[in-house]
Amino acid sequence: MLDPLLLPDAVHAAREKLRPWINSTPVHRWFTLEKSGLLPDDTHVWIKLELFQFTNTFKPRGALNVMLNADAAQIKNGIVAATGGNHGIAVAYAANRLGHKARIFMPHTASPLRRQRCLDYGAEVIGCDSLGQALDLAAELQAKENLVFVHPFEGPYTAQGTATIADEWKHQAKTELDAVIIAVGGGGLIAGMGSYFKQVWPGIEVYGVEPTGAPTIHTALQAGHPLRLENIRTIADSLSAPIAMPYSFALIQKYVDDIVLLSDDDMRKGMHFLFNEMKLVAEPACAAPVAALLGPLRGRLAGKRVGILACGSNLDIAVFAKEVFQAQLS
């Protein structure tokens, strides 16, 4: 039975509750892509620009929703989170807006830009060796000090928060979608959005996209249970979650039709394409869905009405330039 928090009316109520602290991000019909000859005839494309959200990613929706529904006494003790970057910025933003103290564990390899954004919002940032270690350390501190742990992708209020993107999209849409393509890290985004879309548009196909160097959910689905990967290697640090978790994994098993894998070069080409065609400075995760549509999903989605989620844009301009230049060479 589906968690009542993820029923459409509950998700819509959550979106209304979040409204003071989030942007309603636009949906655009991508006519130039449709007419470019890169897709089969009669394939229609819409792109939702969630990279224009506060903090430049979708992440504040889940972070705010967790905090707004946390125990009032516990949240006074503070908030703790683990992140590769984007989630930490969102937690820092949400804590700042709601008047709470946040401590964030972040790998030393995380982007200096993302670390600084967390500091700018007043969070304390604690360095560690990996995202897996960050998750472990955050859980330890939460138990020790009875803090509110805002997980980067797991839990009912996180999924409900990400589902508000789908609720917003449905109310913006001029037509029902046949398919939607969503980048996958730990799975919280596609779990929430997929569960909502499958309820309101039962015929929709939900596709996730993961890097070949971080196929956590793809591997877990093949195994039939959540698991942890030891070796993660991808330019898409937003998609580098090493672990699948039970709540989001169960939703993915039920509501996601397929997970496709992309190489780093595929994502670089997607970044280059989004900049050339829409002048968007997209991080690799944000570029993954369009790269999937132009690549492994091109034939499968021929003639369909396809939605693409542009999920985020938090990367240093020098890194962006390097990756886009690399795309031109490959």
Short mmCIF file of C-alpha atoms in Angstrom, two decimals:
data_model
loop_
_atom_site.label_atom_id
_atom_site.label_comp_id
_atom_site.label_asym_id
_atom_site.label_seq_id
_atom_site.Cartn_x
_atom_site.Cartn_y
_atom_site.Cartn_z
CA MET A 1 0.00 0.00 0.00
CA LEU A 2 1.30 3.44 -0.94
CA ASP A 3 2.33 5.75 1.89
CA PRO A 4 -0.58 8.22 2.41
CA LEU A 5 1.97 11.05 2.35
CA LEU A 6 2.50 10.32 -1.35
CA LEU A 7 -1.15 10.43 -2.41
CA PRO A 8 -1.75 13.31 -4.86
CA ASP A 9 -3.84 15.40 -2.46
CA ALA A 10 -1.19 15.08 0.26
CA VAL A 11 1.57 16.03 -2.17
CA HIS A 12 -0.39 19.06 -3.36
CA ALA A 13 -0.94 20.14 0.26
CA ALA A 14 2.80 19.81 0.86
CA ARG A 15 3.51 22.01 -2.16
CA GLU A 16 1.18 24.67 -0.78
CA LYS A 17 2.97 24.45 2.57
CA LEU A 18 6.36 24.88 0.85
CA ARG A 19 5.21 27.76 -1.33
CA PRO A 20 6.72 30.60 0.80
CA TRP A 21 10.22 29.12 0.48
CA ILE A 22 10.42 27.68 -3.04
CA ASN A 23 10.13 28.87 -6.61
CA SER A 24 7.58 27.51 -9.03
CA THR A 25 9.98 26.59 -11.83
CA PRO A 26 8.98 26.91 -15.50
CA VAL A 27 8.15 24.21 -18.04
CA HIS A 28 9.03 24.94 -21.67
CA ARG A 29 8.13 23.15 -24.88
CA TRP A 30 11.44 22.42 -26.62
CA PHE A 31 10.46 23.13 -30.22
CA THR A 32 14.03 23.58 -31.47
CA LEU A 33 14.98 20.08 -30.32
CA GLU A 34 11.86 18.63 -31.92
CA LYS A 35 12.72 20.25 -35.26
CA SER A 36 16.47 19.60 -35.11
CA GLY A 37 16.36 16.20 -36.81
CA LEU A 38 18.05 14.64 -33.78
CA LEU A 39 14.85 12.89 -32.68
CA PRO A 40 12.36 10.77 -34.63
CA ASP A 41 9.42 12.62 -36.16
CA ASP A 42 6.49 13.39 -33.87
CA THR A 43 8.54 13.17 -30.68
CA HIS A 44 7.48 16.12 -28.52
CA VAL A 45 9.62 17.39 -25.65
CA TRP A 46 8.99 19.50 -22.56
CA ILE A 47 11.73 20.52 -20.14
CA LYS A 48 11.14 21.60 -16.55
CA LEU A 49 13.84 24.03 -15.42
CA GLU A 50 14.25 23.09 -11.77
CA LEU A 51 17.79 24.45 -11.92
CA PHE A 52 16.09 27.85 -11.41
CA GLN A 53 15.00 26.72 -7.95
CA PHE A 54 16.50 28.41 -4.86
CA THR A 55 20.08 27.06 -4.48
CA ASN A 56 19.91 26.11 -8.19
CA THR A 57 18.72 22.54 -7.62
CA PHE A 58 15.55 20.66 -6.68
CA LYS A 59 16.99 19.81 -3.26
CA PRO A 60 15.32 22.50 -1.09
CA ARG A 61 11.92 20.86 -1.61
CA GLY A 62 12.87 17.74 0.32
CA ALA A 63 15.01 19.51 2.91
CA LEU A 64 12.32 22.06 3.74
CA ASN A 65 9.62 19.40 3.86
CA VAL A 66 11.61 17.31 6.35
CA MET A 67 12.26 20.33 8.58
CA LEU A 68 8.69 21.60 8.46
CA ASN A 69 7.46 18.18 9.59
CA ALA A 70 10.16 17.48 12.19
CA ASP A 71 9.52 17.17 15.91
CA ALA A 72 9.41 20.71 17.32
CA ALA A 73 11.51 19.87 20.38
CA GLN A 74 14.09 17.83 18.47
CA ILE A 75 14.72 20.43 15.77
CA LYS A 76 15.67 22.94 18.47
CA ASN A 77 18.76 20.78 19.02
CA GLY A 78 19.79 21.45 15.43
CA ILE A 79 20.05 19.75 12.07
CA VAL A 80 22.68 17.44 10.62
CA ALA A 81 23.16 16.33 7.02
CA ALA A 82 25.59 14.47 4.76
CA THR A 83 26.20 15.63 1.23
CA GLY A 84 28.32 15.68 -1.87
CA GLY A 85 27.34 19.33 -2.20
CA ASN A 86 23.87 20.16 -3.52
CA HIS A 87 21.95 18.63 -0.62
CA GLY A 88 24.17 20.48 1.83
CA ILE A 89 23.45 23.81 0.16
CA ALA A 90 19.73 23.05 0.31
CA VAL A 91 19.88 22.07 3.99
CA ALA A 92 21.88 25.20 4.79
CA TYR A 93 19.37 27.33 2.87
CA ALA A 94 16.35 25.68 4.51
CA ALA A 95 17.84 25.90 8.01
CA ASN A 96 18.69 29.56 7.44
CA ARG A 97 15.20 30.40 6.23
CA LEU A 98 13.53 28.54 9.10
CA GLY A 99 15.91 29.77 11.81
CA HIS A 100 17.73 26.53 12.67
CA LYS A 101 21.39 25.58 13.12
CA ALA A 102 22.82 23.13 10.58
CA ARG A 103 25.96 20.99 10.61
CA ILE A 104 26.91 19.36 7.34
CA PHE A 105 29.38 16.53 6.65
CA MET A 106 30.93 16.87 3.19
CA PRO A 107 33.78 14.99 1.46
CA HIS A 108 37.03 16.90 1.03
CA THR A 109 36.68 16.26 -2.71
CA ALA A 110 33.44 18.26 -2.93
CA SER A 111 33.40 21.40 -5.02
CA PRO A 112 34.79 24.43 -3.14
CA LEU A 113 31.90 26.41 -4.61
CA ARG A 114 29.36 24.12 -2.95
CA ARG A 115 31.21 24.18 0.35
CA GLN A 116 31.26 27.98 0.29
CA ARG A 117 27.54 28.16 -0.49
CA CYS A 118 26.84 26.13 2.66
CA LEU A 119 28.99 28.49 4.70
CA ASP A 120 27.29 31.51 3.16
CA TYR A 121 23.96 30.27 4.55
CA GLY A 122 25.48 29.95 8.02
CA ALA A 123 26.00 26.19 8.21
CA GLU A 124 28.98 24.52 9.84
CA VAL A 125 30.78 22.30 7.30
CA ILE A 126 32.77 19.27 8.53
CA GLY A 127 35.12 17.59 6.06
CA CYS A 128 35.46 13.82 5.64
CA ASP A 129 36.87 11.27 3.20
CA SER A 130 33.81 10.15 1.22
CA LEU A 131 30.05 10.49 0.92
CA GLY A 132 29.66 7.07 2.53
CA GLN A 133 31.67 8.25 5.52
CA ALA A 134 29.68 11.50 5.61
CA LEU A 135 26.45 9.51 5.91
CA ASP A 136 27.89 7.37 8.70
CA LEU A 137 29.24 10.35 10.65
CA ALA A 138 26.00 12.29 10.30
CA ALA A 139 24.01 9.33 11.62
CA GLU A 140 26.38 9.02 14.60
CA LEU A 141 26.08 12.70 15.49
CA GLN A 142 22.30 12.61 15.11
CA ALA A 143 22.06 9.76 17.61
CA LYS A 144 24.52 11.36 20.02
CA GLU A 145 22.88 14.81 20.16
CA ASN A 146 19.28 13.97 19.15
CA LEU A 147 19.46 16.16 16.06
CA VAL A 148 17.14 16.14 13.06
CA PHE A 149 18.93 14.17 10.33
CA VAL A 150 17.94 15.46 6.90
CA HIS A 151 18.85 12.57 4.63
CA PRO A 152 19.89 13.45 1.07
CA PHE A 153 17.46 11.04 -0.56
CA GLU A 154 15.68 8.72 1.88
CA GLY A 155 12.41 8.93 3.77
CA PRO A 156 8.74 9.78 3.31
CA TYR A 157 9.02 13.55 3.72
CA THR A 158 11.97 13.70 1.32
CA ALA A 159 9.98 11.75 -1.28
CA GLN A 160 6.92 13.91 -0.68
CA GLY A 161 9.08 17.00 -1.18
CA THR A 162 10.43 15.78 -4.51
CA ALA A 163 6.92 14.71 -5.54
CA THR A 164 5.88 18.37 -5.35
CA ILE A 165 7.89 18.89 -8.57
CA ALA A 166 5.59 16.43 -10.33
CA ASP A 167 2.48 18.02 -8.80
CA GLU A 168 3.66 21.44 -9.97
CA TRP A 169 4.44 20.04 -13.44
CA LYS A 170 1.00 18.44 -13.76
CA HIS A 171 -0.70 21.74 -12.97
CA GLN A 172 1.53 23.55 -15.49
CA ALA A 173 1.09 20.98 -18.25
CA LYS A 174 -1.00 21.63 -21.32
CA THR A 175 -1.08 17.91 -22.05
CA GLU A 176 -0.44 14.58 -20.38
CA LEU A 177 3.08 13.16 -20.78
CA ASP A 178 3.80 9.70 -22.17
CA ALA A 179 7.24 9.52 -20.54
CA VAL A 180 9.49 11.42 -18.16
CA ILE A 181 13.28 11.19 -17.77
CA ILE A 182 14.89 11.93 -14.39
CA ALA A 183 18.49 11.78 -13.18
CA VAL A 184 19.14 9.27 -10.39
CA GLY A 185 21.62 9.56 -7.53
CA GLY A 186 20.31 7.99 -4.33
CA GLY A 187 16.84 7.73 -5.82
CA GLY A 188 14.79 10.13 -3.71
CA LEU A 189 13.97 12.41 -6.65
CA ILE A 190 12.70 9.72 -9.00
CA ALA A 191 10.96 7.86 -6.14
CA GLY A 192 8.81 10.87 -5.27
CA MET A 193 8.19 12.09 -8.81
CA GLY A 194 7.62 8.62 -10.22
CA SER A 195 5.06 7.65 -7.57
CA TYR A 196 3.10 10.86 -8.19
CA PHE A 197 3.13 10.68 -11.99
CA LYS A 198 2.07 7.02 -12.04
CA GLN A 199 -0.97 7.90 -9.93
CA VAL A 200 -2.17 10.92 -11.93
CA TRP A 201 -1.07 9.72 -15.40
CA PRO A 202 -1.19 5.90 -15.12
CA GLY A 203 0.08 5.35 -18.65
CA ILE A 204 3.28 7.35 -18.20
CA GLU A 205 6.67 5.64 -18.50
CA VAL A 206 9.22 6.74 -15.89
CA TYR A 207 12.90 6.46 -16.82
CA GLY A 208 15.89 7.06 -14.61
CA VAL A 209 19.43 7.89 -15.72
CA GLU A 210 22.58 6.89 -13.84
CA PRO A 211 26.30 7.14 -14.64
CA THR A 212 28.08 3.94 -15.63
CA GLY A 213 30.56 4.78 -12.86
CA ALA A 214 27.85 5.04 -10.19
CA PRO A 215 25.12 2.52 -11.11
CA THR A 216 23.84 2.15 -7.56
CA ILE A 217 20.10 1.90 -8.21
CA HIS A 218 20.57 -0.05 -11.45
CA THR A 219 22.68 -2.62 -9.60
CA ALA A 220 20.26 -2.76 -6.67
CA LEU A 221 17.33 -3.39 -9.02
CA GLN A 222 19.23 -6.25 -10.65
CA ALA A 223 19.99 -7.69 -7.21
CA GLY A 224 16.42 -7.16 -6.01
CA HIS A 225 17.38 -5.36 -2.80
CA PRO A 226 19.12 -2.19 -1.56
CA LEU A 227 22.90 -2.38 -1.50
CA ARG A 228 26.08 -0.37 -1.19
CA LEU A 229 28.73 0.08 -3.89
CA GLU A 230 32.34 0.51 -2.86
CA ASN A 231 33.76 1.97 -6.08
CA ILE A 232 32.15 5.14 -7.41
CA ARG A 233 33.83 7.04 -10.23
CA THR A 234 31.97 9.68 -12.23
CA ILE A 235 32.12 13.38 -13.08
CA ALA A 236 28.50 13.59 -11.89
CA ASP A 237 29.14 14.05 -8.18
CA SER A 238 25.43 14.75 -7.66
CA LEU A 239 24.76 11.20 -8.89
CA SER A 240 27.48 9.50 -6.85
CA ALA A 241 25.42 8.13 -3.95
CA PRO A 242 27.05 4.80 -3.02
CA ILE A 243 24.01 3.31 -1.31
CA ALA A 244 20.39 2.46 -2.10
CA MET A 245 17.97 2.82 0.81
CA PRO A 246 14.80 0.81 1.55
CA TYR A 247 12.06 3.46 1.35
CA SER A 248 13.09 5.06 -1.92
CA PHE A 249 14.18 1.72 -3.38
CA ALA A 250 10.73 0.19 -2.82
CA LEU A 251 9.10 3.12 -4.63
CA ILE A 252 11.55 2.81 -7.52
CA GLN A 253 10.85 -0.92 -7.83
CA LYS A 254 7.14 -0.18 -8.10
CA TYR A 255 6.99 3.02 -10.14
CA VAL A 256 10.10 3.26 -12.34
CA ASP A 257 10.04 1.48 -15.69
CA ASP A 258 13.77 1.39 -16.38
CA ILE A 259 17.15 2.84 -15.43
CA VAL A 260 19.53 3.58 -18.31
CA LEU A 261 23.26 4.14 -17.92
CA LEU A 262 25.38 6.90 -19.44
CA SER A 263 29.12 7.41 -19.66
CA ASP A 264 30.82 10.57 -18.47
CA ASP A 265 31.34 11.49 -22.13
CA ASP A 266 27.59 11.17 -22.74
CA MET A 267 26.90 13.62 -19.92
CA ARG A 268 29.59 16.01 -21.14
CA LYS A 269 27.91 16.04 -24.55
CA GLY A 270 24.59 16.72 -22.83
CA MET A 271 26.14 19.69 -21.02
CA HIS A 272 27.49 21.00 -24.31
CA PHE A 273 24.10 20.51 -25.99
CA LEU A 274 22.16 22.32 -23.26
CA PHE A 275 24.55 25.25 -23.41
CA ASN A 276 24.46 25.46 -27.20
CA GLU A 277 20.70 25.05 -27.55
CA MET A 278 19.30 26.72 -24.40
CA LYS A 279 22.27 28.65 -22.99
CA LEU A 280 22.01 26.67 -19.74
CA VAL A 281 25.06 26.05 -17.57
CA ALA A 282 24.06 22.55 -16.50
CA GLU A 283 25.97 20.24 -14.19
CA PRO A 284 26.42 16.64 -15.42
CA ALA A 285 23.38 15.35 -13.50
CA CYS A 286 21.22 18.03 -15.07
CA ALA A 287 22.44 17.09 -18.54
CA ALA A 288 21.91 13.35 -18.07
CA PRO A 289 18.20 13.22 -19.07
CA VAL A 290 18.69 15.05 -22.38
CA ALA A 291 21.74 12.90 -23.10
CA ALA A 292 19.59 9.83 -22.48
CA LEU A 293 16.86 11.11 -24.81
CA LEU A 294 19.40 11.74 -27.57
CA GLY A 295 21.08 8.40 -26.86
CA PRO A 296 19.73 5.14 -25.41
CA LEU A 297 16.10 6.29 -25.13
CA ARG A 298 15.87 7.92 -28.56
CA GLY A 299 14.23 5.02 -30.36
CA ARG A 300 12.20 3.81 -27.40
CA LEU A 301 10.51 7.19 -26.99
CA ALA A 302 9.93 7.89 -30.68
CA GLY A 303 6.61 9.62 -31.29
CA LYS A 304 5.94 10.15 -27.58
CA ARG A 305 5.33 13.24 -25.44
CA VAL A 306 8.46 13.33 -23.29
CA GLY A 307 9.28 15.35 -20.19
CA ILE A 308 12.87 16.09 -19.13
CA LEU A 309 13.77 17.38 -15.68
CA ALA A 310 16.72 19.80 -15.65
CA CYS A 311 17.55 19.24 -12.00
CA GLY A 312 20.46 21.50 -11.10
CA SER A 313 23.35 23.83 -11.84
CA ASN A 314 25.90 24.08 -9.05
CA LEU A 315 29.37 23.86 -10.50
CA ASP A 316 32.35 26.12 -10.84
CA ILE A 317 32.51 27.87 -14.21
CA ALA A 318 36.06 26.58 -14.73
CA VAL A 319 34.87 23.00 -14.22
CA PHE A 320 31.97 23.60 -16.60
CA ALA A 321 34.30 25.00 -19.25
CA LYS A 322 36.67 22.04 -18.85
CA GLU A 323 33.91 19.45 -19.24
CA VAL A 324 32.30 21.19 -22.21
CA PHE A 325 35.70 21.52 -23.90
CA GLN A 326 36.26 17.81 -23.31
CA ALA A 327 32.90 17.13 -24.98
CA GLN A 328 34.11 18.90 -28.12
CA LEU A 329 37.14 16.61 -28.26
CA SER A 330 35.25 13.34 -27.81
#
